[in-house]
mmCIF file of C-alpha atoms and ligand atoms in Angstrom:
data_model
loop_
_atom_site.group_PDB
_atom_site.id
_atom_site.type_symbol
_atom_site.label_atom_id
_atom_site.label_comp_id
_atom_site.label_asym_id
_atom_site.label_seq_id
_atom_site.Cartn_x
_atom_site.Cartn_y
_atom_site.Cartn_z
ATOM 1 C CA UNK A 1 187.763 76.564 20.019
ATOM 2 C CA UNK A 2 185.022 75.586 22.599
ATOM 3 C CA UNK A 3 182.291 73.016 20.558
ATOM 4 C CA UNK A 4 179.372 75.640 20.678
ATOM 5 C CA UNK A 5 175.852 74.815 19.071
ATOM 6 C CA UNK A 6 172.307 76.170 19.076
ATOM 7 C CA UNK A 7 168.873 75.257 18.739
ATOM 8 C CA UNK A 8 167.359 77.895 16.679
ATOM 9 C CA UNK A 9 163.446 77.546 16.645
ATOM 10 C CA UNK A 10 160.903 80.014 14.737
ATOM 11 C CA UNK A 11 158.142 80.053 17.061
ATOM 12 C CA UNK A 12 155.515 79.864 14.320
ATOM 13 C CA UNK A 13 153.775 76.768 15.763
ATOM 14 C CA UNK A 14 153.829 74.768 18.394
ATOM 15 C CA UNK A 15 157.253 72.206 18.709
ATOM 16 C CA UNK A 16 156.764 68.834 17.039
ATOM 17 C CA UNK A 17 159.287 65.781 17.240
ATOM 18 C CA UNK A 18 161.573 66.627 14.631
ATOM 19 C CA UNK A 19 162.360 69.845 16.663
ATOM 20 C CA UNK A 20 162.542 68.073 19.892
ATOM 21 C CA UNK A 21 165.077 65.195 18.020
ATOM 22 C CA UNK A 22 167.092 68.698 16.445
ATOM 23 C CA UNK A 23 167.490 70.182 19.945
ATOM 24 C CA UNK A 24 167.924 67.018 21.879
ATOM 25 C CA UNK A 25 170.748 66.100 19.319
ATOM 26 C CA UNK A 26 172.775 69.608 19.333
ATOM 27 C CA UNK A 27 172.682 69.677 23.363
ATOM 28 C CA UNK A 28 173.801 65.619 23.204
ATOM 29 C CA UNK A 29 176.355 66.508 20.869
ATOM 30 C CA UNK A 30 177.637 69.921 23.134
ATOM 31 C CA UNK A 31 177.333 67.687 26.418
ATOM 32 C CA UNK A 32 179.958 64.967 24.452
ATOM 33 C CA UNK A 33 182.167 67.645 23.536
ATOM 34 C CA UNK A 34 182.225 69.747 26.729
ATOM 35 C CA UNK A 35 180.818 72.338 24.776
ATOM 36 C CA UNK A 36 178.305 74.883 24.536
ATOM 37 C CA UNK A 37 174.294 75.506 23.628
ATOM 38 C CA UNK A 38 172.547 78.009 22.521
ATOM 39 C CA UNK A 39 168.875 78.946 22.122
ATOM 40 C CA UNK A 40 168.208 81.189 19.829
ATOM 41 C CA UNK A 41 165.005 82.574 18.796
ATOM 42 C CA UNK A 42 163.991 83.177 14.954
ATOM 43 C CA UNK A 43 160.998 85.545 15.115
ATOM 44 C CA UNK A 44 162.017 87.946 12.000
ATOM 45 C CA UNK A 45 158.785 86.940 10.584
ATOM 46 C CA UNK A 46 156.474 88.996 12.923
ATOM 47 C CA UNK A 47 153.326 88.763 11.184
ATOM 48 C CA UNK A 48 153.892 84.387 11.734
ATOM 49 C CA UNK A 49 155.657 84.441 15.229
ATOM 50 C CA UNK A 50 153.371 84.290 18.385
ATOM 51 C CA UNK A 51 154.306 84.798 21.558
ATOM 52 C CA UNK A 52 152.825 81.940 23.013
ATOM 53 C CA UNK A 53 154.424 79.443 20.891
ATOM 54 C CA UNK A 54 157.954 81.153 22.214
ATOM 55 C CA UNK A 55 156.494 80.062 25.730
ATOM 56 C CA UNK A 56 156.082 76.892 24.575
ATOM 57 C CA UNK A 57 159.272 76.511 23.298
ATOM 58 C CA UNK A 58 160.907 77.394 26.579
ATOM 59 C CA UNK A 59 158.331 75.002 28.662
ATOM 60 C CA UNK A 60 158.734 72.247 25.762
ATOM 61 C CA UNK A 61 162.693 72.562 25.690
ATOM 62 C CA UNK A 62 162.729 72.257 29.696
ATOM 63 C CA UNK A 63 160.685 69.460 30.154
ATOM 64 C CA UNK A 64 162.688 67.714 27.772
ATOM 65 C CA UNK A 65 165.597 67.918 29.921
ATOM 66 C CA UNK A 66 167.516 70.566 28.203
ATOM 67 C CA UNK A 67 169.388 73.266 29.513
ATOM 68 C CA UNK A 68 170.538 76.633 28.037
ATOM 69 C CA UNK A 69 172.505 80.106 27.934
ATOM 70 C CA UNK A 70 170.975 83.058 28.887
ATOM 71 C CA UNK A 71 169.968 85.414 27.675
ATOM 72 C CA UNK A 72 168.309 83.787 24.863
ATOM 73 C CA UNK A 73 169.233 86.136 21.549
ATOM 74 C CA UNK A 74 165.661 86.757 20.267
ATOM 75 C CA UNK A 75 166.058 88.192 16.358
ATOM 76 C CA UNK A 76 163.551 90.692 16.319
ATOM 77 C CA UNK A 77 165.397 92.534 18.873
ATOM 78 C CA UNK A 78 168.461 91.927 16.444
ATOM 79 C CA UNK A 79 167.447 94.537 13.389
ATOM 80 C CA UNK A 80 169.611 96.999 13.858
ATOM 81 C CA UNK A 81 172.843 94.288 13.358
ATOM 82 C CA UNK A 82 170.898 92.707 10.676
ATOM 83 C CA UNK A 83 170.727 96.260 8.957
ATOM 84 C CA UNK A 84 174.141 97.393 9.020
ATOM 85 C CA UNK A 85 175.062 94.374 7.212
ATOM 86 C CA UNK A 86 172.627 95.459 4.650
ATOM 87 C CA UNK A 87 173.882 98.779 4.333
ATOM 88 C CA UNK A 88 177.596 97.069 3.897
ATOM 89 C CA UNK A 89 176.327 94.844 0.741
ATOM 90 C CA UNK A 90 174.134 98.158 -0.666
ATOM 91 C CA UNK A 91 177.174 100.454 -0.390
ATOM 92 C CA UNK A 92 179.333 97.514 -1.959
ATOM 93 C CA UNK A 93 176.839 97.578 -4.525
ATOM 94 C CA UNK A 94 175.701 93.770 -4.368
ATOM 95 C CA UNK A 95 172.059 93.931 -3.329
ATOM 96 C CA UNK A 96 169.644 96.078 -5.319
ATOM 97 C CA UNK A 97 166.034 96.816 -5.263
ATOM 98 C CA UNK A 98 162.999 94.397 -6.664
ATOM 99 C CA UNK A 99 159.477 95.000 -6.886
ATOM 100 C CA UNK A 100 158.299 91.954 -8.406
ATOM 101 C CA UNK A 101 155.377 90.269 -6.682
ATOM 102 C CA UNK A 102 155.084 86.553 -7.338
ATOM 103 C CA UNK A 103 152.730 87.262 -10.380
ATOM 104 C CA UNK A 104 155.719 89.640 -12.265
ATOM 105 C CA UNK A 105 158.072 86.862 -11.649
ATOM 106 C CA UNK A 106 155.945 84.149 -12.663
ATOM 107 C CA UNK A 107 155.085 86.064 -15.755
ATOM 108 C CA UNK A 108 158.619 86.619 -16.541
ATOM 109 C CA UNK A 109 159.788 83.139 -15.851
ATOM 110 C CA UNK A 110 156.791 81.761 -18.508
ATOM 111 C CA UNK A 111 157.656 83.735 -21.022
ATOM 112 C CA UNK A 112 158.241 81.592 -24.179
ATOM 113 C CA UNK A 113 162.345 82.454 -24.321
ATOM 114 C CA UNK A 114 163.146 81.500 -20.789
ATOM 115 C CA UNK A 115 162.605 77.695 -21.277
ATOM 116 C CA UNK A 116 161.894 75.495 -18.299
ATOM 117 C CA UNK A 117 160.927 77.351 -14.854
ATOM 118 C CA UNK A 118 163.617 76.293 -12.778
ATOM 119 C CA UNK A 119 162.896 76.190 -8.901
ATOM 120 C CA UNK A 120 164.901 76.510 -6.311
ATOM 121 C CA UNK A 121 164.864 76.106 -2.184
ATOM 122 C CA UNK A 122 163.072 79.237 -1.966
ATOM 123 C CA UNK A 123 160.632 78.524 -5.093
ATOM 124 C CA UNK A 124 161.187 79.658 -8.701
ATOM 125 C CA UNK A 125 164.454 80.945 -9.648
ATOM 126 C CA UNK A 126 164.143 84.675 -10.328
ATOM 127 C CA UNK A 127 164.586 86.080 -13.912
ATOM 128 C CA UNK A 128 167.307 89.082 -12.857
ATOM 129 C CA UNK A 129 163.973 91.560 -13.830
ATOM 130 C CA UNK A 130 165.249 94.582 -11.889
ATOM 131 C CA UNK A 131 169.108 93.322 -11.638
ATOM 132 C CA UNK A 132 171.273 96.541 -11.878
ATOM 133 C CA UNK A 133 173.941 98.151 -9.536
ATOM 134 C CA UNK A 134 172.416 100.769 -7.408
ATOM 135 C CA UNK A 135 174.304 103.839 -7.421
ATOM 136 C CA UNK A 136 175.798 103.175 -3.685
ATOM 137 C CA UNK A 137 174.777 106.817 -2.086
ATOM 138 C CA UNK A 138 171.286 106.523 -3.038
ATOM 139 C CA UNK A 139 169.200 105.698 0.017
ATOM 140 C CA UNK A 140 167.738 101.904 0.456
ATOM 141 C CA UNK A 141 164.129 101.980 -0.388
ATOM 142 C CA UNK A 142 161.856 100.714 1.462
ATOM 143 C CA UNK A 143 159.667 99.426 -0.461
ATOM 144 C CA UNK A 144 161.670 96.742 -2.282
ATOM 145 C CA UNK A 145 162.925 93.546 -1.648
ATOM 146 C CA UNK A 146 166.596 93.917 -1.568
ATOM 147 C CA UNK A 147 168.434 90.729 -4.039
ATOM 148 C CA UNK A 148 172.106 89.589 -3.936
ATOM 149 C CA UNK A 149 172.955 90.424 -7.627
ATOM 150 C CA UNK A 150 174.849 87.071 -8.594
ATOM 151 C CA UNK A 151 176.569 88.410 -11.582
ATOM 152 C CA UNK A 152 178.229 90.907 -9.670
ATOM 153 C CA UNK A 153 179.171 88.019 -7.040
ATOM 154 C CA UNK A 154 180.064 85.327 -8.772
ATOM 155 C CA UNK A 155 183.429 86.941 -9.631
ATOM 156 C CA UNK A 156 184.232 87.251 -5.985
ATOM 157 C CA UNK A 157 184.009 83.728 -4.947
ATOM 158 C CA UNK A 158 186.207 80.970 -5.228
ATOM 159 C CA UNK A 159 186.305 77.542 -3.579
ATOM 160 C CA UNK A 160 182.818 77.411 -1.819
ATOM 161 C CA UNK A 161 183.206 74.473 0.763
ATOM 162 C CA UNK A 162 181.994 73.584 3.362
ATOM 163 C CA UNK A 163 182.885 70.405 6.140
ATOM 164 C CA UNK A 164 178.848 68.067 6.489
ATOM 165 C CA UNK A 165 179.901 66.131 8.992
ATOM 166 C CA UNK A 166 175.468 64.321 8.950
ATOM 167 C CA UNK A 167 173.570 62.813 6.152
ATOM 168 C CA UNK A 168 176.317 63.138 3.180
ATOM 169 C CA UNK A 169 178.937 63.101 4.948
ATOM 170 C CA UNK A 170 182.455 64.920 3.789
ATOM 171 C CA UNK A 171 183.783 68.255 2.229
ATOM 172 C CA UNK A 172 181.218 69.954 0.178
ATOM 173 C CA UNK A 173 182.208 71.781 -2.461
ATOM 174 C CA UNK A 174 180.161 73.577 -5.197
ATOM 175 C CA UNK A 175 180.718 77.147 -7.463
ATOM 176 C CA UNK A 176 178.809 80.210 -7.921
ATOM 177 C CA UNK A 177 177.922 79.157 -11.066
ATOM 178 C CA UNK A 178 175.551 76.321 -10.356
ATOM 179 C CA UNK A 179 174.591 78.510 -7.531
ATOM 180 C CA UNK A 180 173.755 81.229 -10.291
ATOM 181 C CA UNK A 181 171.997 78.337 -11.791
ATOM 182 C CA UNK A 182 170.195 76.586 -9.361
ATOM 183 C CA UNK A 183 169.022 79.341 -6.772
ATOM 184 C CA UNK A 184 169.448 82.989 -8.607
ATOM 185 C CA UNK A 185 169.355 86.209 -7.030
ATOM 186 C CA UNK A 186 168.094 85.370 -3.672
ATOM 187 C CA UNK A 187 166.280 87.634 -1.593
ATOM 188 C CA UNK A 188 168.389 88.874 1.457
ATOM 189 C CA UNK A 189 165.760 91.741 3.190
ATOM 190 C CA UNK A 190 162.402 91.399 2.780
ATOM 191 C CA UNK A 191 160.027 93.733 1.941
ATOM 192 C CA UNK A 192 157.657 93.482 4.836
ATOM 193 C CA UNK A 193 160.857 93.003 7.297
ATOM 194 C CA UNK A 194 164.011 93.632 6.200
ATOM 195 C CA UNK A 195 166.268 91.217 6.821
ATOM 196 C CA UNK A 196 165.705 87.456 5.878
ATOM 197 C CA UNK A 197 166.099 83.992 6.998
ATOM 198 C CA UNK A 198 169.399 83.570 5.224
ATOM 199 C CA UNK A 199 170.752 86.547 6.170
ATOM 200 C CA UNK A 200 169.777 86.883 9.732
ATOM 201 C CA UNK A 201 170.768 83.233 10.420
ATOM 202 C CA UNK A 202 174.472 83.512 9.594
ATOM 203 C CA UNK A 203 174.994 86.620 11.292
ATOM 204 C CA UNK A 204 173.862 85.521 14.528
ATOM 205 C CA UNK A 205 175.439 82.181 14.010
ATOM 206 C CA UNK A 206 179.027 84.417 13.770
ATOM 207 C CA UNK A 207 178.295 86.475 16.178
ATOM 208 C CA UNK A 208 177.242 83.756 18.798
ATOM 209 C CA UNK A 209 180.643 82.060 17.992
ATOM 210 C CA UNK A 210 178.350 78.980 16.232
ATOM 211 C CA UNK A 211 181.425 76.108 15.714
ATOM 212 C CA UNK A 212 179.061 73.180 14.602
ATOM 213 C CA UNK A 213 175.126 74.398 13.448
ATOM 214 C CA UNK A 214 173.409 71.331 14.213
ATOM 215 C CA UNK A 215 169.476 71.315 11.926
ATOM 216 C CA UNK A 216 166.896 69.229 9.669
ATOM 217 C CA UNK A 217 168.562 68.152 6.411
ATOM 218 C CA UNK A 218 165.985 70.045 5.033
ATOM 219 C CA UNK A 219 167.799 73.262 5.064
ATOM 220 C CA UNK A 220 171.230 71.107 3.703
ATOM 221 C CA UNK A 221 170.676 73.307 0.234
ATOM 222 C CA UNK A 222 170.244 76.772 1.998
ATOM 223 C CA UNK A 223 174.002 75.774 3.307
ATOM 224 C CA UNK A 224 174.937 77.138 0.114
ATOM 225 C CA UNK A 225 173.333 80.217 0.427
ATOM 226 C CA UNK A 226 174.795 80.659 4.149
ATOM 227 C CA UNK A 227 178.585 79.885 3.147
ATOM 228 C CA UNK A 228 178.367 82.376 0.167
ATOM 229 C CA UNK A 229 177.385 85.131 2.820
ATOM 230 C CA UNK A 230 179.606 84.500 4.782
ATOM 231 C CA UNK A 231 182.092 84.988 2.467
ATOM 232 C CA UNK A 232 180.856 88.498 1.256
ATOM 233 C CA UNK A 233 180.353 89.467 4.675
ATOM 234 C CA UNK A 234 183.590 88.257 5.984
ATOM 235 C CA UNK A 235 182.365 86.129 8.360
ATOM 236 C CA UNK A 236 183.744 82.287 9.516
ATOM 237 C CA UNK A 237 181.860 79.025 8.112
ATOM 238 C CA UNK A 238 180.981 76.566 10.339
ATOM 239 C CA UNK A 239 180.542 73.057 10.842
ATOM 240 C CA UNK A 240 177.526 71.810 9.544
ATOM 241 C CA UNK A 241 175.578 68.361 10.647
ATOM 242 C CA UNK A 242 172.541 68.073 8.608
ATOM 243 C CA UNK A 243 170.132 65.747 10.520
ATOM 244 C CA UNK A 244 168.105 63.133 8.929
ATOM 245 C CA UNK A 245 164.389 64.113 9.418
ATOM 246 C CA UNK A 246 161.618 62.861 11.402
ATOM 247 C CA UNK A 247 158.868 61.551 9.741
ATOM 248 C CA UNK A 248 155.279 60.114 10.108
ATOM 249 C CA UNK A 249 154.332 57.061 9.704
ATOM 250 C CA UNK A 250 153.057 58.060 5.888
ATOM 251 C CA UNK A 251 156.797 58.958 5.401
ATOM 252 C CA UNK A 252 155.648 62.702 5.422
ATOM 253 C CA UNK A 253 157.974 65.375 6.542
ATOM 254 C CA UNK A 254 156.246 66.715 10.047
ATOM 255 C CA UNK A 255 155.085 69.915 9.289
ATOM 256 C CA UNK A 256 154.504 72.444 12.209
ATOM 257 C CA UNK A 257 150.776 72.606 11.744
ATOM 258 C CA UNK A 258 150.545 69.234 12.563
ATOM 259 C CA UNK A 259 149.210 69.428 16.219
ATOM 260 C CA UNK A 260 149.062 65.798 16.256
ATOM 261 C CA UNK A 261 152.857 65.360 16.801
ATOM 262 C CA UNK A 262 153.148 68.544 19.073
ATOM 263 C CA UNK A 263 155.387 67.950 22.201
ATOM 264 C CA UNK A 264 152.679 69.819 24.339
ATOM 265 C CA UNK A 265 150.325 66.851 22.910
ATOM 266 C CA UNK A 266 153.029 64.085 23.596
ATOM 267 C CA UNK A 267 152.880 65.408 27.503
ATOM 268 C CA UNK A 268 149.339 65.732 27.896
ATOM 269 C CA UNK A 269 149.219 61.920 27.143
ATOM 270 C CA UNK A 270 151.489 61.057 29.700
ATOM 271 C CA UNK A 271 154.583 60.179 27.652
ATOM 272 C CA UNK A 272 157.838 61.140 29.667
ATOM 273 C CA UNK A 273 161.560 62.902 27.976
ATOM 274 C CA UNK A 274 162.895 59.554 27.484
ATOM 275 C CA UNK A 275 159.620 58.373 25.653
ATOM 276 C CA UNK A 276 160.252 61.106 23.288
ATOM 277 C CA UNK A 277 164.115 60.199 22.861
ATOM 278 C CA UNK A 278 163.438 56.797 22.404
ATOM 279 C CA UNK A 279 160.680 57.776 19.633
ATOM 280 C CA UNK A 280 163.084 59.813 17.605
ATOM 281 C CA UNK A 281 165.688 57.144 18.019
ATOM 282 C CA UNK A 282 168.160 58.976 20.366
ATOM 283 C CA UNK A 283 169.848 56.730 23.260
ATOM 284 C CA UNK A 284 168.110 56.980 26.680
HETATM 285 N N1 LIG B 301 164.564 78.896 12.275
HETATM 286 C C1 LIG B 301 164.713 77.798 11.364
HETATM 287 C C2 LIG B 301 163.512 76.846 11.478
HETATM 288 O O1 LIG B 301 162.770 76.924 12.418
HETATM 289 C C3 LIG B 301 165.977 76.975 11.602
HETATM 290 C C4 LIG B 301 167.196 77.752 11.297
HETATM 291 C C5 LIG B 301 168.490 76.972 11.351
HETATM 292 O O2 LIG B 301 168.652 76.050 12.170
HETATM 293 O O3 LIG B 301 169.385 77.325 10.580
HETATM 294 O O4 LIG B 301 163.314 76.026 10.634
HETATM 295 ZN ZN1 ZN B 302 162.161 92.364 -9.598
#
């Protein structure tokens, strides 16, 4: 199987360094192996995703020295794929409907019997409020976030592993119990969109033929989430190489908003590609 990686950017703000090291270490890492890379971009989130920033990705990405497939898969044209899959888990009878806004849930979770709030990746752990199995024929509201219902899931899977082969090193193995535990009934379509991060993410990564996903180790945790759907969905795991992540000089993860470390700001001030490599501690 041809080595094939991807940069996978939401175009939310502008590119900092830790993106630049992320991209600049998947296309090393294709380039060593012969292989492949991909650009794909994550703009489910329409109300957050500009398309100037995608321009900027594009410009940033080139200067750098990097080169691409086209076309470039952008998600939002992508929601018709992202739906079937949907429809496959409602008619299976594993996602159903919640209208909880973050108040219900909150309210729920301090309620004196449920003990400690427990928070996960994607913030508190939700209390199962509107768990049940949808009768499959009924049509998919709307209106609702759509949940994986864990108790129906957990049942179904059986050694969850995965091969890390950057920060923690080795096979990864975990069960659908701590992930009942520890992350709960995650949300796989959003209301306002209908699809999510989690789920959009490792159906393009089978359908681009993703071998090794190459990201922050930030988003090492959410590797759960991803192998789980994949199992439910049928769908190969990958290799994953979780990245150590580029910080400031405070030791603070680089968040997007911070213009300060922007590529586009590195340029202006005359720095060149192998500036930038050198700062995020990649061989010129
Ligand atoms: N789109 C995600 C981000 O910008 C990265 C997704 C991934 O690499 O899995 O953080
Ligand atoms: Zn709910």
């Amino acid at each position: 199987m041809t080595f094939t990686t991807r940069f996978a950017p939401s175009p939310t703000g502008p590119l900092h360094l830790g993106h630049a090291y992320s991209a600049m270490l998947a296309h090393d890492m294709a380039q060593a192996q012969g292989g492949r890379f991909l650009l794909r971009i994550e703009d489910i989130d329409t109300s957050r995703a500009r398309p100037a920033f995608e321009a900027q990705i594009y410009d940033d990405l080139a200067w750098l020295g990097l080169t691409w497939e086209t076309p470039v898969l952008r998600q939002s044209d992508n929601m018709s794929f992202y739906r079937q899959a949907i429809e496959k888990l409602w008619k299976s009878g594993l996602i159903y409907p919640c209208t909880c806004n973050r108040r219900d849930i909150q309210a729920a979770l301090s309620a004196p019997q449920e003990g400690a709030i427990l928070t996960g990746p994607d913030g508190p752990i939700y209390p199962g409020t509107c768990r049940h199995v949808p009768t499959p024929d009924m049509p998919i509201p709307d209106t609702a976030a759509l949940r994986l219902n864990m108790v129906r899931v957990r049942p179904m899977l059986d050694d969850l592993r995965y091969t890390e082969t950057g920060t923690d090193a080795g096979m990864i193995d975990f069960s659908a119990e701590d992930l009942t535990q520890t992350l709960g009934d995650i949300v796989l379509a959003r209301r306002d969109m209908g699809t999510s991060y989690h789920l959009s993410v490792v159906l393009d990564d089978a359908a681009q033929g993703i071998t090794h996903v190459v990201r922050g180790a930030d988003l090492a945790e959410a590797t759960r989430i991803h192998v789980v759907l994949q199992r439910l969905l049928g769908l190969p795991t990958p290799v994953y190489h979780h990245h150590r992540l580029i910080r400031d000089d405070a030791g603070k993860r680089l968040a997007k908003r911070d213009d300060a470390r922007a590529i586009a700001k590195y340029r202006a001030d005359g720095a060149t590609p192998g500036d930038i490599r050198a700062m995020v501690g990649l061989p010129g």
